[in-house]
PDB file of C-alpha atoms in Angstrom:
ATOM      1  CA  UNK B   5     -22.365 -65.724-203.276  1.00 31.00           C
ATOM      2  CA  UNK B   6     -21.978 -62.213-202.047  1.00 35.00           C
ATOM      3  CA  UNK B   7     -21.996 -61.869-198.482  1.00 38.00           C
ATOM      4  CA  UNK B   8     -23.323 -58.313-197.588  1.00 37.00           C
ATOM      5  CA  UNK B   9     -24.500 -57.074-193.959  1.00 38.00           C
ATOM      6  CA  UNK B  10     -26.596 -53.962-195.113  1.00 39.00           C
ATOM      7  CA  UNK B  11     -29.296 -53.367-197.597  1.00 40.00           C
ATOM      8  CA  UNK B  12     -28.168 -49.673-197.878  1.00 48.00           C
ATOM      9  CA  UNK B  13     -25.691 -48.253-200.439  1.00 77.00           C
ATOM     10  CA  UNK B  14     -21.995 -48.712-199.699  1.00 94.00           C
ATOM     11  CA  UNK B  15     -20.556 -45.869-197.405  1.00 96.00           C
ATOM     12  CA  UNK B  16     -16.858 -46.779-198.098  1.00 97.00           C
ATOM     13  CA  UNK B  17     -15.101 -48.675-200.600  1.00 98.00           C
ATOM     14  CA  UNK B  18     -11.411 -49.749-199.962  1.00 98.00           C
ATOM     15  CA  UNK B  19      -9.424 -50.369-203.228  1.00 98.00           C
ATOM     16  CA  UNK B  20      -5.914 -51.946-203.489  1.00 98.00           C
ATOM     17  CA  UNK B  21      -3.677 -50.435-206.106  1.00 98.00           C
ATOM     18  CA  UNK B  22      -1.364 -53.060-207.934  1.00 96.00           C
ATOM     19  CA  UNK B  23      -3.401 -55.735-209.706  1.00 96.00           C
ATOM     20  CA  UNK B  24      -6.710 -53.927-208.814  1.00 98.00           C
ATOM     21  CA  UNK B  25      -6.836 -50.215-209.507  1.00 98.00           C
ATOM     22  CA  UNK B  26      -3.744 -50.233-211.413  1.00 97.00           C
ATOM     23  CA  UNK B  27      -3.151 -52.395-214.600  1.00 95.00           C
ATOM     24  CA  UNK B  28       0.036 -54.132-215.732  1.00 92.00           C
ATOM     25  CA  UNK B  29       1.260 -50.615-216.957  1.00 92.00           C
ATOM     26  CA  UNK B  30       0.798 -49.213-213.495  1.00 93.00           C
ATOM     27  CA  UNK B  31      -1.655 -46.914-214.767  1.00 95.00           C
ATOM     28  CA  UNK B  32      -5.533 -46.116-213.769  1.00 97.00           C
ATOM     29  CA  UNK B  33      -7.537 -47.212-217.038  1.00 97.00           C
ATOM     30  CA  UNK B  34     -10.315 -44.891-217.920  1.00 97.00           C
ATOM     31  CA  UNK B  35     -12.824 -47.696-217.045  1.00 97.00           C
ATOM     32  CA  UNK B  36     -11.386 -47.839-213.615  1.00 98.00           C
ATOM     33  CA  UNK B  37     -11.747 -44.142-213.102  1.00 98.00           C
ATOM     34  CA  UNK B  38     -15.278 -44.350-214.208  1.00 97.00           C
ATOM     35  CA  UNK B  39     -15.820 -47.178-211.792  1.00 97.00           C
ATOM     36  CA  UNK B  40     -14.387 -45.110-208.804  1.00 98.00           C
ATOM     37  CA  UNK B  41     -16.492 -42.302-209.951  1.00 97.00           C
ATOM     38  CA  UNK B  42     -19.638 -44.399-209.631  1.00 95.00           C
ATOM     39  CA  UNK B  43     -19.073 -45.547-206.246  1.00 96.00           C
ATOM     40  CA  UNK B  44     -18.615 -42.040-205.210  1.00 96.00           C
ATOM     41  CA  UNK B  45     -21.712 -41.033-206.947  1.00 94.00           C
ATOM     42  CA  UNK B  46     -23.590 -43.692-204.978  1.00 91.00           C
ATOM     43  CA  UNK B  47     -22.272 -42.348-201.656  1.00 93.00           C
ATOM     44  CA  UNK B  48     -19.205 -44.317-201.026  1.00 96.00           C
ATOM     45  CA  UNK B  49     -16.000 -42.801-199.517  1.00 96.00           C
ATOM     46  CA  UNK B  50     -13.382 -44.359-201.733  1.00 98.00           C
ATOM     47  CA  UNK B  51     -10.169 -45.141-199.859  1.00 98.00           C
ATOM     48  CA  UNK B  52      -6.937 -46.343-201.513  1.00 98.00           C
ATOM     49  CA  UNK B  53      -5.403 -49.277-199.515  1.00 98.00           C
ATOM     50  CA  UNK B  54      -1.875 -50.778-200.592  1.00 98.00           C
ATOM     51  CA  UNK B  55       1.438 -51.825-199.305  1.00 97.00           C
ATOM     52  CA  UNK B  56       3.143 -49.014-201.269  1.00 97.00           C
ATOM     53  CA  UNK B  57       4.558 -46.184-199.471  1.00 97.00           C
ATOM     54  CA  UNK B  58       2.546 -43.018-198.993  1.00 97.00           C
ATOM     55  CA  UNK B  59       5.056 -41.183-201.370  1.00 96.00           C
ATOM     56  CA  UNK B  60       4.180 -43.586-204.088  1.00 95.00           C
ATOM     57  CA  UNK B  61       0.434 -43.645-203.556  1.00 96.00           C
ATOM     58  CA  UNK B  62      -0.224 -39.871-203.275  1.00 96.00           C
ATOM     59  CA  UNK B  63      -0.147 -39.284-207.115  1.00 96.00           C
ATOM     60  CA  UNK B  64      -2.912 -41.950-207.768  1.00 97.00           C
ATOM     61  CA  UNK B  65      -5.231 -40.572-205.030  1.00 97.00           C
ATOM     62  CA  UNK B  66      -4.588 -37.019-206.492  1.00 96.00           C
ATOM     63  CA  UNK B  67      -5.598 -38.225-209.997  1.00 96.00           C
ATOM     64  CA  UNK B  68      -8.881 -39.370-208.503  1.00 97.00           C
ATOM     65  CA  UNK B  69     -10.863 -36.339-207.282  1.00 96.00           C
ATOM     66  CA  UNK B  70     -12.862 -37.020-204.062  1.00 96.00           C
ATOM     67  CA  UNK B  71     -10.399 -39.609-202.686  1.00 97.00           C
ATOM     68  CA  UNK B  72      -9.652 -38.072-199.280  1.00 96.00           C
ATOM     69  CA  UNK B  73      -7.920 -40.971-197.415  1.00 98.00           C
ATOM     70  CA  UNK B  74      -4.764 -43.312-197.909  1.00 98.00           C
ATOM     71  CA  UNK B  75      -3.840 -46.436-196.285  1.00 98.00           C
ATOM     72  CA  UNK B  76      -0.260 -47.224-196.874  1.00 98.00           C
ATOM     73  CA  UNK B  77       2.601 -49.724-195.855  1.00 97.00           C
ATOM     74  CA  UNK B  78       0.236 -52.576-195.560  1.00 97.00           C
ATOM     75  CA  UNK B  79      -1.703 -50.730-193.006  1.00 97.00           C
ATOM     76  CA  UNK B  80       1.172 -49.394-191.137  1.00 97.00           C
ATOM     77  CA  UNK B  81       0.062 -45.561-191.742  1.00 98.00           C
ATOM     78  CA  UNK B  82      -3.574 -44.270-192.184  1.00 98.00           C
ATOM     79  CA  UNK B  83      -3.831 -40.529-193.336  1.00 98.00           C
ATOM     80  CA  UNK B  84      -5.564 -38.100-195.429  1.00 97.00           C
ATOM     81  CA  UNK B  85      -4.115 -37.536-198.964  1.00 97.00           C
ATOM     82  CA  UNK B  86      -2.292 -34.463-197.927  1.00 96.00           C
ATOM     83  CA  UNK B  87      -0.875 -36.273-194.889  1.00 97.00           C
ATOM     84  CA  UNK B  88      -1.997 -33.389-192.739  1.00 97.00           C
ATOM     85  CA  UNK B  89      -4.013 -35.897-190.565  1.00 97.00           C
ATOM     86  CA  UNK B  90      -2.567 -38.958-189.711  1.00 98.00           C
ATOM     87  CA  UNK B  91      -4.883 -41.380-187.806  1.00 97.00           C
ATOM     88  CA  UNK B  92      -2.471 -43.970-186.911  1.00 96.00           C
ATOM     89  CA  UNK B  93       1.234 -45.231-187.518  1.00 97.00           C
ATOM     90  CA  UNK B  94       2.528 -48.657-186.237  1.00 97.00           C
ATOM     91  CA  UNK B  95       6.409 -49.367-186.464  1.00 97.00           C
ATOM     92  CA  UNK B  96       8.541 -52.549-186.239  1.00 95.00           C
ATOM     93  CA  UNK B  97      10.298 -52.291-182.983  1.00 93.00           C
ATOM     94  CA  UNK B  98      13.805 -51.342-183.512  1.00 93.00           C
ATOM     95  CA  UNK B  99      15.253 -54.766-182.408  1.00 91.00           C
ATOM     96  CA  UNK B 100      13.011 -56.543-184.777  1.00 91.00           C
ATOM     97  CA  UNK B 101      13.633 -54.395-187.759  1.00 93.00           C
ATOM     98  CA  UNK B 102      17.455 -54.719-187.262  1.00 93.00           C
ATOM     99  CA  UNK B 103      17.053 -58.619-186.890  1.00 90.00           C
ATOM    100  CA  UNK B 104      14.929 -58.778-190.080  1.00 92.00           C
ATOM    101  CA  UNK B 105      17.523 -56.427-191.986  1.00 93.00           C
ATOM    102  CA  UNK B 106      20.340 -58.510-190.866  1.00 92.00           C
ATOM    103  CA  UNK B 107      18.865 -61.950-191.690  1.00 90.00           C
ATOM    104  CA  UNK B 108      17.777 -60.905-195.011  1.00 92.00           C
ATOM    105  CA  UNK B 109      21.202 -59.721-195.970  1.00 93.00           C
ATOM    106  CA  UNK B 110      22.759 -63.083-194.559  1.00 91.00           C
ATOM    107  CA  UNK B 111      20.399 -65.096-196.734  1.00 90.00           C
ATOM    108  CA  UNK B 112      21.492 -63.141-199.838  1.00 93.00           C
ATOM    109  CA  UNK B 113      18.274 -61.157-200.201  1.00 96.00           C
ATOM    110  CA  UNK B 114      18.171 -57.334-200.831  1.00 97.00           C
ATOM    111  CA  UNK B 115      16.113 -55.846-198.063  1.00 97.00           C
ATOM    112  CA  UNK B 116      14.579 -52.382-198.049  1.00 97.00           C
ATOM    113  CA  UNK B 117      12.962 -50.526-195.091  1.00 97.00           C
ATOM    114  CA  UNK B 118       9.899 -48.425-195.319  1.00 98.00           C
ATOM    115  CA  UNK B 119       9.940 -45.278-193.021  1.00 97.00           C
ATOM    116  CA  UNK B 120       7.829 -42.174-192.612  1.00 97.00           C
ATOM    117  CA  UNK B 121      10.296 -40.188-194.985  1.00 96.00           C
ATOM    118  CA  UNK B 122      10.648 -42.970-197.690  1.00 96.00           C
ATOM    119  CA  UNK B 123      12.077 -46.235-198.896  1.00 97.00           C
ATOM    120  CA  UNK B 124      15.696 -47.011-197.853  1.00 97.00           C
ATOM    121  CA  UNK B 125      18.212 -49.781-198.186  1.00 96.00           C
ATOM    122  CA  UNK B 126      21.463 -50.660-196.391  1.00 93.00           C
ATOM    123  CA  UNK B 127      22.944 -52.460-199.491  1.00 94.00           C
ATOM    124  CA  UNK B 128      24.798 -51.349-202.574  1.00 94.00           C
ATOM    125  CA  UNK B 129      22.607 -50.641-205.717  1.00 95.00           C
ATOM    126  CA  UNK B 130      21.948 -53.961-207.562  1.00 96.00           C
ATOM    127  CA  UNK B 131      19.545 -55.565-210.069  1.00 96.00           C
ATOM    128  CA  UNK B 132      16.903 -56.295-207.392  1.00 96.00           C
ATOM    129  CA  UNK B 133      16.665 -52.441-206.545  1.00 96.00           C
ATOM    130  CA  UNK B 134      16.483 -51.716-210.132  1.00 96.00           C
ATOM    131  CA  UNK B 135      13.500 -53.863-210.497  1.00 95.00           C
ATOM    132  CA  UNK B 136      11.770 -52.517-207.334  1.00 95.00           C
ATOM    133  CA  UNK B 137      12.412 -49.088-208.808  1.00 95.00           C
ATOM    134  CA  UNK B 138      10.751 -49.830-211.996  1.00 92.00           C
ATOM    135  CA  UNK B 139       7.874 -51.489-210.417  1.00 90.00           C
ATOM    136  CA  UNK B 140       7.293 -48.883-207.357  1.00 89.00           C
ATOM    137  CA  UNK B 141       7.968 -45.978-209.587  1.00 87.00           C
ATOM    138  CA  UNK B 142      10.635 -44.665-207.118  1.00 88.00           C
ATOM    139  CA  UNK B 143      14.266 -45.452-206.239  1.00 93.00           C
ATOM    140  CA  UNK B 144      15.138 -46.467-202.641  1.00 96.00           C
ATOM    141  CA  UNK B 145      17.822 -44.359-201.024  1.00 96.00           C
ATOM    142  CA  UNK B 146      20.991 -46.314-200.149  1.00 96.00           C
ATOM    143  CA  UNK B 147      22.107 -45.599-196.514  1.00 94.00           C
ATOM    144  CA  UNK B 148      24.277 -47.321-193.859  1.00 89.00           C
ATOM    145  CA  UNK B 149      22.766 -49.760-191.669  1.00 86.00           C
ATOM    146  CA  UNK B 150      22.829 -47.345-188.593  1.00 90.00           C
ATOM    147  CA  UNK B 151      21.610 -44.445-190.616  1.00 92.00           C
ATOM    148  CA  UNK B 152      18.617 -46.459-191.742  1.00 93.00           C
ATOM    149  CA  UNK B 153      17.758 -47.700-188.207  1.00 93.00           C
ATOM    150  CA  UNK B 154      17.902 -44.255-186.955  1.00 95.00           C
ATOM    151  CA  UNK B 155      14.380 -43.973-188.536  1.00 95.00           C
ATOM    152  CA  UNK B 156      11.577 -45.636-187.503  1.00 96.00           C
ATOM    153  CA  UNK B 157      10.528 -48.645-189.860  1.00 97.00           C
ATOM    154  CA  UNK B 158       6.894 -49.439-190.817  1.00 98.00           C
ATOM    155  CA  UNK B 159       8.157 -52.743-192.701  1.00 97.00           C
ATOM    156  CA  UNK B 160      11.057 -54.534-194.258  1.00 97.00           C
ATOM    157  CA  UNK B 161      10.762 -56.050-197.687  1.00 97.00           C
ATOM    158  CA  UNK B 162      13.143 -58.866-198.971  1.00 96.00           C
ATOM    159  CA  UNK B 163      13.733 -59.100-202.563  1.00 97.00           C
ATOM    160  CA  UNK B 164      15.227 -61.938-204.600  1.00 95.00           C
ATOM    161  CA  UNK B 165      14.704 -64.697-207.077  1.00 94.00           C
ATOM    162  CA  UNK B 166      10.901 -66.345-206.980  1.00 93.00           C
ATOM    163  CA  UNK B 167      12.646 -69.796-206.038  1.00 93.00           C
ATOM    164  CA  UNK B 168      14.671 -68.212-203.397  1.00 91.00           C
ATOM    165  CA  UNK B 169      11.536 -66.360-201.784  1.00 91.00           C
ATOM    166  CA  UNK B 170       9.594 -69.604-202.073  1.00 88.00           C
ATOM    167  CA  UNK B 171      12.114 -71.694-200.293  1.00 86.00           C
ATOM    168  CA  UNK B 172      12.651 -69.684-197.074  1.00 82.00           C
ATOM    169  CA  UNK B 173      10.017 -70.870-194.890  1.00 67.00           C
ATOM    170  CA  UNK B 174      11.972 -72.972-192.595  1.00 53.00           C
ATOM    171  CA  UNK B 175      14.346 -70.123-192.181  1.00 61.00           C
ATOM    172  CA  UNK B 176      11.750 -67.867-190.872  1.00 67.00           C
ATOM    173  CA  UNK B 177      11.665 -69.495-187.500  1.00 61.00           C
ATOM    174  CA  UNK B 178      14.771 -67.298-186.696  1.00 58.00           C
ATOM    175  CA  UNK B 179      12.470 -64.225-186.700  1.00 62.00           C
ATOM    176  CA  UNK B 180      10.973 -62.808-183.524  1.00 59.00           C
ATOM    177  CA  UNK B 181       7.228 -63.770-182.932  1.00 63.00           C
ATOM    178  CA  UNK B 182       5.853 -60.275-183.074  1.00 76.00           C
ATOM    179  CA  UNK B 183       6.830 -60.149-186.675  1.00 86.00           C
ATOM    180  CA  UNK B 184       4.293 -61.015-189.336  1.00 87.00           C
ATOM    181  CA  UNK B 185       5.084 -61.924-192.855  1.00 90.00           C
ATOM    182  CA  UNK B 186       3.023 -61.963-196.107  1.00 91.00           C
ATOM    183  CA  UNK B 187       4.192 -62.582-199.803  1.00 92.00           C
ATOM    184  CA  UNK B 188       3.120 -59.696-202.138  1.00 93.00           C
ATOM    185  CA  UNK B 189       4.924 -60.513-205.190  1.00 93.00           C
ATOM    186  CA  UNK B 190       6.946 -63.442-206.759  1.00 92.00           C
ATOM    187  CA  UNK B 191      10.046 -61.791-205.795  1.00 94.00           C
ATOM    188  CA  UNK B 192       9.091 -60.067-202.422  1.00 95.00           C
ATOM    189  CA  UNK B 193       8.552 -61.048-198.911  1.00 95.00           C
ATOM    190  CA  UNK B 194       7.221 -58.323-196.498  1.00 96.00           C
ATOM    191  CA  UNK B 195       7.717 -58.174-192.752  1.00 95.00           C
ATOM    192  CA  UNK B 196       5.591 -55.995-190.353  1.00 94.00           C
ATOM    193  CA  UNK B 197       4.255 -55.908-186.955  1.00 94.00           C
ATOM    194  CA  UNK B 198       1.881 -58.700-186.198  1.00 91.00           C
ATOM    195  CA  UNK B 199      -0.737 -56.147-185.221  1.00 92.00           C
ATOM    196  CA  UNK B 200      -0.664 -54.349-188.567  1.00 95.00           C
ATOM    197  CA  UNK B 201      -2.966 -55.087-191.775  1.00 96.00           C
ATOM    198  CA  UNK B 202      -4.986 -53.095-194.219  1.00 97.00           C
ATOM    199  CA  UNK B 203      -8.125 -54.624-192.083  1.00 97.00           C
ATOM    200  CA  UNK B 204      -6.889 -53.122-188.849  1.00 96.00           C
ATOM    201  CA  UNK B 205      -6.129 -49.871-190.633  1.00 97.00           C
ATOM    202  CA  UNK B 206      -9.619 -49.717-192.072  1.00 97.00           C
ATOM    203  CA  UNK B 207     -11.092 -50.358-188.668  1.00 96.00           C
ATOM    204  CA  UNK B 208      -9.246 -47.196-187.416  1.00 95.00           C
ATOM    205  CA  UNK B 209     -10.446 -45.297-190.211  1.00 96.00           C
ATOM    206  CA  UNK B 210     -14.011 -46.255-190.200  1.00 95.00           C
ATOM    207  CA  UNK B 211     -14.056 -45.560-186.384  1.00 94.00           C
ATOM    208  CA  UNK B 212     -12.874 -41.769-187.384  1.00 96.00           C
ATOM    209  CA  UNK B 213     -15.433 -41.426-190.224  1.00 96.00           C
ATOM    210  CA  UNK B 214     -18.173 -43.175-188.142  1.00 95.00           C
ATOM    211  CA  UNK B 215     -19.010 -45.784-190.689  1.00 95.00           C
ATOM    212  CA  UNK B 216     -20.000 -49.454-189.983  1.00 94.00           C
ATOM    213  CA  UNK B 217     -17.963 -52.077-191.586  1.00 92.00           C
ATOM    214  CA  UNK B 218     -21.085 -53.645-192.968  1.00 91.00           C
ATOM    215  CA  UNK B 219     -21.447 -50.788-195.195  1.00 94.00           C
ATOM    216  CA  UNK B 220     -17.872 -51.201-196.547  1.00 96.00           C
ATOM    217  CA  UNK B 221     -16.780 -53.098-199.665  1.00 97.00           C
ATOM    218  CA  UNK B 222     -13.177 -53.937-200.444  1.00 98.00           C
ATOM    219  CA  UNK B 223     -11.451 -54.875-203.731  1.00 98.00           C
ATOM    220  CA  UNK B 224      -8.233 -56.505-204.147  1.00 98.00           C
ATOM    221  CA  UNK B 225      -6.199 -59.360-205.533  1.00 97.00           C
ATOM    222  CA  UNK B 226      -3.226 -60.444-203.105  1.00 96.00           C
ATOM    223  CA  UNK B 227      -2.773 -61.995-199.886  1.00 95.00           C
ATOM    224  CA  UNK B 228      -2.225 -58.890-198.264  1.00 96.00           C
ATOM    225  CA  UNK B 229      -5.795 -57.979-199.162  1.00 98.00           C
ATOM    226  CA  UNK B 230      -7.236 -60.748-197.194  1.00 97.00           C
ATOM    227  CA  UNK B 231      -7.426 -58.997-193.823  1.00 96.00           C
ATOM    228  CA  UNK B 232      -9.662 -56.224-195.495  1.00 96.00           C
ATOM    229  CA  UNK B 233     -11.556 -58.899-197.100  1.00 97.00           C
ATOM    230  CA  UNK B 234     -12.419 -60.597-193.821  1.00 96.00           C
ATOM    231  CA  UNK B 235     -13.044 -57.096-192.369  1.00 96.00           C
ATOM    232  CA  UNK B 236     -15.445 -55.672-194.829  1.00 96.00           C
ATOM    233  CA  UNK B 237     -19.005 -56.354-195.103  1.00 94.00           C
ATOM    234  CA  UNK B 238     -18.615 -57.209-198.806  1.00 95.00           C
ATOM    235  CA  UNK B 239     -15.523 -58.018-200.358  1.00 97.00           C
ATOM    236  CA  UNK B 240     -14.564 -58.679-204.270  1.00 98.00           C
ATOM    237  CA  UNK B 241     -11.335 -60.406-205.454  1.00 98.00           C
ATOM    238  CA  UNK B 242      -9.935 -59.962-208.954  1.00 98.00           C
ATOM    239  CA  UNK B 243     -10.304 -62.860-211.274  1.00 97.00           C
ATOM    240  CA  UNK B 244      -6.623 -62.888-211.760  1.00 96.00           C
ATOM    241  CA  UNK B 245      -5.794 -62.681-208.057  1.00 96.00           C
ATOM    242  CA  UNK B 246      -3.720 -64.890-205.817  1.00 95.00           C
ATOM    243  CA  UNK B 247      -5.733 -68.362-205.240  1.00 96.00           C
ATOM    244  CA  UNK B 248      -5.518 -67.530-201.342  1.00 95.00           C
ATOM    245  CA  UNK B 249      -7.219 -64.097-201.912  1.00 97.00           C
ATOM    246  CA  UNK B 250      -9.996 -65.558-204.128  1.00 97.00           C
ATOM    247  CA  UNK B 251     -10.657 -68.165-201.622  1.00 96.00           C
ATOM    248  CA  UNK B 252     -11.137 -65.615-198.769  1.00 96.00           C
ATOM    249  CA  UNK B 253     -13.177 -63.044-200.828  1.00 97.00           C
ATOM    250  CA  UNK B 254     -16.961 -62.947-200.675  1.00 94.00           C
ATOM    251  CA  UNK B 255     -17.239 -62.636-204.528  1.00 94.00           C
ATOM    252  CA  UNK B 256     -14.781 -62.775-207.511  1.00 97.00           C
ATOM    253  CA  UNK B 257     -15.175 -60.287-210.349  1.00 96.00           C
ATOM    254  CA  UNK B 258     -15.961 -61.365-213.628  1.00 95.00           C
ATOM    255  CA  UNK B 259     -13.177 -62.651-216.080  1.00 92.00           C
ATOM    256  CA  UNK B 260     -11.674 -59.875-218.287  1.00 89.00           C
ATOM    257  CA  UNK B 261      -8.754 -57.763-218.887  1.00 94.00           C
ATOM    258  CA  UNK B 262      -6.655 -57.052-215.902  1.00 95.00           C
ATOM    259  CA  UNK B 263      -6.711 -53.050-216.629  1.00 96.00           C
ATOM    260  CA  UNK B 264     -10.482 -53.245-216.534  1.00 96.00           C
ATOM    261  CA  UNK B 265     -11.154 -56.102-213.739  1.00 97.00           C
ATOM    262  CA  UNK B 266     -12.055 -53.690-211.083  1.00 98.00           C
ATOM    263  CA  UNK B 267     -14.603 -51.882-213.215  1.00 97.00           C
ATOM    264  CA  UNK B 268     -16.151 -55.200-213.947  1.00 96.00           C
ATOM    265  CA  UNK B 269     -16.141 -55.885-210.204  1.00 97.00           C
ATOM    266  CA  UNK B 270     -17.825 -52.592-209.422  1.00 96.00           C
ATOM    267  CA  UNK B 271     -20.373 -52.936-211.907  1.00 94.00           C
ATOM    268  CA  UNK B 272     -21.146 -56.330-210.632  1.00 94.00           C
ATOM    269  CA  UNK B 273     -21.420 -55.538-206.873  1.00 93.00           C
ATOM    270  CA  UNK B 274     -23.434 -52.242-207.565  1.00 91.00           C
ATOM    271  CA  UNK B 275     -25.856 -54.010-209.892  1.00 87.00           C
ATOM    272  CA  UNK B 276     -25.968 -56.722-207.275  1.00 82.00           C
ATOM    273  CA  UNK B 277     -26.673 -54.187-204.405  1.00 75.00           C
ATOM    274  CA  UNK B 278     -29.290 -52.432-206.351  1.00 69.00           C
ATOM    275  CA  UNK B 279     -31.138 -55.700-207.005  1.00 68.00           C
ATOM    276  CA  UNK B 280     -30.665 -57.389-203.601  1.00 61.00           C
ATOM    277  CA  UNK B 281     -29.684 -60.409-205.482  1.00 53.00           C
ATOM    278  CA  UNK B 282     -27.355 -62.789-203.696  1.00 46.00           C
ATOM    279  CA  UNK B 283     -25.630 -64.215-206.977  1.00 50.00           C
ATOM    280  CA  UNK B 284     -22.270 -63.050-208.369  1.00 52.00           C
ATOM    281  CA  UNK B 285     -22.994 -62.559-212.109  1.00 44.00           C
ATOM    282  CA  UNK B 286     -19.981 -62.329-214.648  1.00 42.00           C
ATOM    283  CA  UNK B 287     -22.331 -61.378-217.517  1.00 39.00           C
ATOM    284  CA  UNK B 288     -21.375 -57.774-217.318  1.00 40.00           C
ATOM    285  CA  UNK B 289     -17.717 -57.892-217.901  1.00 43.00           C
ATOM    286  CA  UNK B 290     -17.899 -57.596-221.710  1.00 39.00           C
ATOM    287  CA  UNK B 291     -19.159 -54.221-221.202  1.00 38.00           C
ATOM    288  CA  UNK B 292     -15.695 -53.037-220.093  1.00 33.00           C
ATOM    289  CA  UNK B 293     -13.550 -54.974-222.467  1.00 34.00           C
TER     290      UNK B 293
END
């Protein structure tokens, strides 16, 4: 069932990047470009919302004419595409950032920190950083610990083998309470202020734009998308998404290729909106295969 609070067209569409807008090749498929254009043609302000750094997201926003806003760093920053208007930035307190970085190193993980300027690490270059660089499309800069902490830190990522990431739950009791964690990849665990999420950032943005959350739709695939699923009037999880995300979304897009799952979800939810039908129908996915 799709839960929706408004019978009007969507005024805002928040779209996750990896696993949603982007396919396995980290590119935007032609079908997904058309899906974004359809949302815009029907009056929706399309917003990109990701855990990626602004520097990594900007090229995707610029590839989609009409996209004006970016939510980056899991909601740590909200800005326009040119970063001329910054609606909000929330950082880890320096003590917490230092503790997370040090604990990660002591447990054998490779930590990286996201700052306003970019992505940095305080460990020597290694295969985990190489993996990150290939996935994110940019290389973290290696700094000394004091140099990294001389900057304000949005979030910290620990990187390691999936089994090691899965097995550290009990050790997280060593972290200070204001720090929130979310797993965003089999090899990544992220740490950010407890008050920060894609949902809180979207709330700030719609307050600026004068849009009600009941007129917003959110598309995503990961656990970090759950806060925006809970915030938006309508939410759509990708069929290949994480089980927790699928369980929290109002609707699941039809089965189909990862590269066009967003297009399928957009088609479904717009068809539903137009017909005012309460059902999630997967019959349209083949049109985008």
